[in-house]
Tab-separated table of C-alpha atoms and ligand atoms in Angstrom:
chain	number	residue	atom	x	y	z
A	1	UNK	CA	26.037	74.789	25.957
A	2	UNK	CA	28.932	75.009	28.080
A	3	UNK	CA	31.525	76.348	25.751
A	4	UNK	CA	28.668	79.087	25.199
A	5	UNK	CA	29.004	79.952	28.553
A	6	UNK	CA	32.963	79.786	28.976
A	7	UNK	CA	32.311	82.390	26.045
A	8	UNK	CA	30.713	84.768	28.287
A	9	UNK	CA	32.610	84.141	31.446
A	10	UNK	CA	35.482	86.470	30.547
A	11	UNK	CA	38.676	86.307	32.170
A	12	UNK	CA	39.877	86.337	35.628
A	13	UNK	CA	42.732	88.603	36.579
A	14	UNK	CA	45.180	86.338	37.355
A	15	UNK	CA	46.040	86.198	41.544
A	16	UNK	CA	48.688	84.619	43.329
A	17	UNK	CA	47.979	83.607	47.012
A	18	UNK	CA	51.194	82.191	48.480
A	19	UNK	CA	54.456	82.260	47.563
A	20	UNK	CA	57.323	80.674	50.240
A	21	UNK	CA	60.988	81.136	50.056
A	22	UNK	CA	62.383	77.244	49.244
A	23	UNK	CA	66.122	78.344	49.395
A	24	UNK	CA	69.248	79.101	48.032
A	25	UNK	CA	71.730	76.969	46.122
A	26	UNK	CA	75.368	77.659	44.446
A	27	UNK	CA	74.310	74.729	41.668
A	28	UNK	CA	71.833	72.841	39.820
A	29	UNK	CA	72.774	69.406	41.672
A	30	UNK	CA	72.151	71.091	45.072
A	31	UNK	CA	68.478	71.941	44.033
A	32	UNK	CA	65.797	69.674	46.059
A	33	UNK	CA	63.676	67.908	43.539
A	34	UNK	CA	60.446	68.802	43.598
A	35	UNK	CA	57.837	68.431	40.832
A	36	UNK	CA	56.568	72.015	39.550
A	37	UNK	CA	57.782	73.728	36.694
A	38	UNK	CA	60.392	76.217	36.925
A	39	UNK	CA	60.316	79.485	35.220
A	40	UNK	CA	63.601	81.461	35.578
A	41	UNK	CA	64.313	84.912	35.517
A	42	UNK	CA	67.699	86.366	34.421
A	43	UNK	CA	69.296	89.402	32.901
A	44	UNK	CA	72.244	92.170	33.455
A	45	UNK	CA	72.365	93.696	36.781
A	46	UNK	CA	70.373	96.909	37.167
A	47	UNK	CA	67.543	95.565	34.500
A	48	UNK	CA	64.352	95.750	37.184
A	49	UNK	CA	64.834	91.886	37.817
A	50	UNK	CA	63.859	92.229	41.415
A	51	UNK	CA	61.125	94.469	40.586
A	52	UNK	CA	59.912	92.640	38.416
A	53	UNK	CA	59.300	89.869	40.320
A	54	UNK	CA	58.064	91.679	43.363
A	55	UNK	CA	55.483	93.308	40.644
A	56	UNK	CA	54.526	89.667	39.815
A	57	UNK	CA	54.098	88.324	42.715
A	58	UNK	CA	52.573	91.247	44.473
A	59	UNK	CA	54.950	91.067	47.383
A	60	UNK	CA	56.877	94.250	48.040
A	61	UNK	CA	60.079	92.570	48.734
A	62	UNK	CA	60.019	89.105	47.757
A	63	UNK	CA	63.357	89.530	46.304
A	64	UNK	CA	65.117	91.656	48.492
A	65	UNK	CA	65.775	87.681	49.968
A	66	UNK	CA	67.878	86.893	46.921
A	67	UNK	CA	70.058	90.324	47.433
A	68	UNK	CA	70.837	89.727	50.790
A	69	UNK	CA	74.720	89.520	50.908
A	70	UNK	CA	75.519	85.500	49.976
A	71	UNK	CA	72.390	85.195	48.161
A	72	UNK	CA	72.837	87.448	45.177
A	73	UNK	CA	75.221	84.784	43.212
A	74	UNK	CA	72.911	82.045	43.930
A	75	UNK	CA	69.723	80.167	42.650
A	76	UNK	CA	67.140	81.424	44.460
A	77	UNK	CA	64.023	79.565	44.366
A	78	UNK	CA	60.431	80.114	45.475
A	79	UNK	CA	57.395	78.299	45.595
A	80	UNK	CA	54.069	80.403	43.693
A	81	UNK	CA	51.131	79.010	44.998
A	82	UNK	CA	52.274	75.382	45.338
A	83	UNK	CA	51.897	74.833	41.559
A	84	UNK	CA	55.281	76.769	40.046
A	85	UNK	CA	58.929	77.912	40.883
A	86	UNK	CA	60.100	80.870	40.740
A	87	UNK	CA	63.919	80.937	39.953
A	88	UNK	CA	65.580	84.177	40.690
A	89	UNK	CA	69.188	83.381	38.813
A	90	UNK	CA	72.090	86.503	39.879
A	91	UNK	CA	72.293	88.997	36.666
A	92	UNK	CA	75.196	89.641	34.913
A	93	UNK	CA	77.248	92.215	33.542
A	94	UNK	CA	77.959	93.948	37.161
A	95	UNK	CA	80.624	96.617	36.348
A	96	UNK	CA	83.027	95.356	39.076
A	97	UNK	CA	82.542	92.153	38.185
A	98	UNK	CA	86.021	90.262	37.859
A	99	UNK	CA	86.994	87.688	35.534
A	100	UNK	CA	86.867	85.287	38.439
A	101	UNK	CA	82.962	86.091	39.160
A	102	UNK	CA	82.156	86.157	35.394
A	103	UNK	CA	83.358	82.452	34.766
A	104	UNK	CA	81.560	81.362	38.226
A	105	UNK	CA	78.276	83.162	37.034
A	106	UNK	CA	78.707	81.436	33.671
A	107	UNK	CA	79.365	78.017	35.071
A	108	UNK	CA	76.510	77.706	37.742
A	109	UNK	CA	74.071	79.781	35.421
A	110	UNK	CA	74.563	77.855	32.461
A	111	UNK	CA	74.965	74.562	34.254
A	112	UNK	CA	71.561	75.155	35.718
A	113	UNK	CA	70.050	76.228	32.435
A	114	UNK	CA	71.552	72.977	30.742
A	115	UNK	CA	70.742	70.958	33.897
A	116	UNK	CA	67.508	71.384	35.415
A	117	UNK	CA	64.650	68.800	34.746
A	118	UNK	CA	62.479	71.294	35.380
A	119	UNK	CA	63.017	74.253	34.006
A	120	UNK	CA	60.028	75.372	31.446
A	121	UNK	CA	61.047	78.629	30.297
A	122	UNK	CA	63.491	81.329	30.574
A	123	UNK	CA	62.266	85.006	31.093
A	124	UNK	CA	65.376	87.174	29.630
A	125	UNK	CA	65.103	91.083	30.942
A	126	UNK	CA	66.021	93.089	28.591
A	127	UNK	CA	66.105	96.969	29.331
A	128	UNK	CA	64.024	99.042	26.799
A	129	UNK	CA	65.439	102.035	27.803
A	130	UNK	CA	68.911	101.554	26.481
A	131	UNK	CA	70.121	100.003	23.344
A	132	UNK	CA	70.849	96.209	23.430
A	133	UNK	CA	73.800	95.232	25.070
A	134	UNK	CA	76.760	92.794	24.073
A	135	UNK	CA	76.482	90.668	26.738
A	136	UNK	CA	72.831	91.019	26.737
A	137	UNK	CA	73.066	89.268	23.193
A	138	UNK	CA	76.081	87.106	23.648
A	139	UNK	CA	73.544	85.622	26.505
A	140	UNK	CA	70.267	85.274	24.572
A	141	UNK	CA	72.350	83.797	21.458
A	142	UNK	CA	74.144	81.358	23.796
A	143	UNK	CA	70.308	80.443	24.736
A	144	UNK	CA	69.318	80.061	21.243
A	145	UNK	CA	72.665	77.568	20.369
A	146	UNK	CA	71.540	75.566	23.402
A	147	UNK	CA	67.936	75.300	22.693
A	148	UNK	CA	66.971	76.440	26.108
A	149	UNK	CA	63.239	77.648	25.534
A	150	UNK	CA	63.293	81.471	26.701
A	151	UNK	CA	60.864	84.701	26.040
A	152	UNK	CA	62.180	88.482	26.423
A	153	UNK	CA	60.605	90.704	28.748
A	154	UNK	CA	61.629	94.680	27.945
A	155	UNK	CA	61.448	95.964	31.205
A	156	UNK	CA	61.177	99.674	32.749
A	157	UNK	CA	58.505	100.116	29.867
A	158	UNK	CA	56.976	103.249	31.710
A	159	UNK	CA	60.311	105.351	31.471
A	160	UNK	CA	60.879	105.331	27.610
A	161	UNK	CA	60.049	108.364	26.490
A	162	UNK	CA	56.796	109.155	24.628
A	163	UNK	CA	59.071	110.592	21.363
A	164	UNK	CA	61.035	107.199	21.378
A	165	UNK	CA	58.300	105.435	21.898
A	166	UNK	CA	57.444	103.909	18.164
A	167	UNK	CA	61.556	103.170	17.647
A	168	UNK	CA	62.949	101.951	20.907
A	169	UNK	CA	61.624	98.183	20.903
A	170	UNK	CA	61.889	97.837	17.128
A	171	UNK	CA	65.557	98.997	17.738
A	172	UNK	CA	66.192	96.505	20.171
A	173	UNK	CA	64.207	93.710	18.131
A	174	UNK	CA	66.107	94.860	14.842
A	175	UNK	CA	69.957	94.412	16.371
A	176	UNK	CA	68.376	90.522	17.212
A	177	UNK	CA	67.174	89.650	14.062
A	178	UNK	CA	70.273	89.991	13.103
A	179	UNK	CA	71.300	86.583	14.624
A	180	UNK	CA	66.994	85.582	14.971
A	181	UNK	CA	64.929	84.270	12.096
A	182	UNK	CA	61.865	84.825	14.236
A	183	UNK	CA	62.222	86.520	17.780
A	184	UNK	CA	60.551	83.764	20.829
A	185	UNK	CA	57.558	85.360	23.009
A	186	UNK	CA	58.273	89.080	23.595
A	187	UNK	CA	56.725	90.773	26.681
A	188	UNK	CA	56.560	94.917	27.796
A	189	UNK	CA	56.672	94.980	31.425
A	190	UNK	CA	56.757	98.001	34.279
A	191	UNK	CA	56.830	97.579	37.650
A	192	UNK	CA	55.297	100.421	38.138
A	193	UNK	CA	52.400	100.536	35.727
A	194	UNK	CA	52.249	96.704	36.046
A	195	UNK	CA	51.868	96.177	32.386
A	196	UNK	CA	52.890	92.803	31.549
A	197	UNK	CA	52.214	91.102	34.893
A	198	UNK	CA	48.425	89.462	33.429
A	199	UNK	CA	50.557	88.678	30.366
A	200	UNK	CA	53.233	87.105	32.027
A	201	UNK	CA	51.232	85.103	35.142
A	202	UNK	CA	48.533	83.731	32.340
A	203	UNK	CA	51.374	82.697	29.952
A	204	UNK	CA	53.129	80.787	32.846
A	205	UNK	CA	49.633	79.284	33.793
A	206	UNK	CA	48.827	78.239	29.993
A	207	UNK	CA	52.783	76.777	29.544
A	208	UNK	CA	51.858	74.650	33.351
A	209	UNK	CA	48.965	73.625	32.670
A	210	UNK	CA	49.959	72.277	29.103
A	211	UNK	CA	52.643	70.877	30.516
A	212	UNK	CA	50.573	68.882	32.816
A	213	UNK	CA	48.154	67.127	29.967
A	214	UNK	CA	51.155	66.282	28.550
B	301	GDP	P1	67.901	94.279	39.448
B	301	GDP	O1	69.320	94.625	39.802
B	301	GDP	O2	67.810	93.721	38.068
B	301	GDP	O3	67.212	93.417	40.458
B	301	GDP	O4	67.099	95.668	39.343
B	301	GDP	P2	66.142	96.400	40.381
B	301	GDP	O5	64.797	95.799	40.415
B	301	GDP	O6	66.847	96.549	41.695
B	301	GDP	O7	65.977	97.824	39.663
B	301	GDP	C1	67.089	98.624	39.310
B	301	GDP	C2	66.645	100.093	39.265
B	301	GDP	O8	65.663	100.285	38.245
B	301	GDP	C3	65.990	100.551	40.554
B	301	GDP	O9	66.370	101.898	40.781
B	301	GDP	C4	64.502	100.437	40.266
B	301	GDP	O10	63.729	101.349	41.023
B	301	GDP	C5	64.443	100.778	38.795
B	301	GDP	N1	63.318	100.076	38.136
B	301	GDP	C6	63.103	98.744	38.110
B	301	GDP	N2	61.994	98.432	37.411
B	301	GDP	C7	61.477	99.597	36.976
B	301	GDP	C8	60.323	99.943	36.172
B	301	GDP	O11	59.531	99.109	35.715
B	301	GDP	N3	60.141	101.272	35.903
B	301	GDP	C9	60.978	102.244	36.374
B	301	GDP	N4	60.714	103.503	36.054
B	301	GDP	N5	62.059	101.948	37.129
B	301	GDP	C10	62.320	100.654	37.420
């Protein structure tokens, strides 16, 4: 009787209610421990990471916190609705960026990603507007050699135009399976549409919640 129901009941937009600023930390040991599941977001400067995540989380400038000067080479954490983390890790690739900045994004990034007892998944941005980059690669193949779970979101889906429609992902997917056997989850986000964000919030809520029977 009651799985004919749940049949009927449909499903519920996903919401999110509260989400509070925990803090800001320049590595993985400084990171309070906490018990919810962390689900980080990373990619090249300029990929519509903070949009993104304002899209997500329906707050208009949730992370303008983590671009405040300081704050943009740091772990920036948030608490969604007591129940997840948000981790807002700096993106890469800045064209000023100097040596010195690259190897201190690599070591606290990748320390974190190696480190953290709670990290679930990894959302990789990935720009679907532009071909995909070397470092954008050198980063998700690094992933792959580690083992650290991730899924790709394309982002900025709404700009591609409608003639490169059919060809721009499968471009993008074709220069990974180069180095891929079978591509992890794959997500087309917009912050302005807001395609992606039901996607996204009930994939994090399925992950957390099997997480938890576990
Ligand atoms: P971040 O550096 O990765 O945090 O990127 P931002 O979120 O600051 O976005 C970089 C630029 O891309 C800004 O000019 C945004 O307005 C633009 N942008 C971000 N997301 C989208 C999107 O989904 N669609 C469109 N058309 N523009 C976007």
């Amino acid at each position: 009787m009651h799985a004919k129901i749940a049949k009927n009941l449909g499903i519920f937009k996903p919401m999110i209610n509260d989400v509070a600023y925990i803090g800001s930390y320049p590595s993985v040991t400084k990171i309070p421990s906490n018990a919810m599941p962390q689900y980080a977001f990373v990619g090249r400067s300029n990929v519509g990471k903070s949009s993104l995540i304002n899209m997500l989380t329906d707050r208009k400038a949730l992370a303008r916190v983590s671009k405040q000067p300081g704050k943009t080479q740091m772990i920036n954490l948030f608490a969604v609705d007591n129940a997840w983390c948000l981790v807002d890790l700096p993106g890469y690739g800045y064209a000023k960026q100097s040596k010195k900045m690259r190897n201190s994004w690599n070591k606290m990034v990748r320390n974190y990603l190696l480190g953290s007892n709670q990290l679930q998944l990894v959302f990789c941005l990935i720009d679907s507007n532009i071909p995909l980059q070397t470092n954008d690669l050198e980063f998700i193949n690094w992933m792959g050699s580690n083992q650290v779970p991730f899924a790709i979101v394309y982002t900025k889906i709404d700009r591609v135009r409608k003639s490169k429609r059919p060809s721009q992902i499968p471009s993008i997917r074709r220069s990974l399976l180069e180095y891929w056997e079978k591509l992890p989850p794959e997500f087309q986000a917009s912050a302005i549409t807001k395609q992606g964000r039901d996607a996204i919030l009930n994939y994090i809520a399925d992950l957390s919640s099997a997480q938890m029977k576990k």
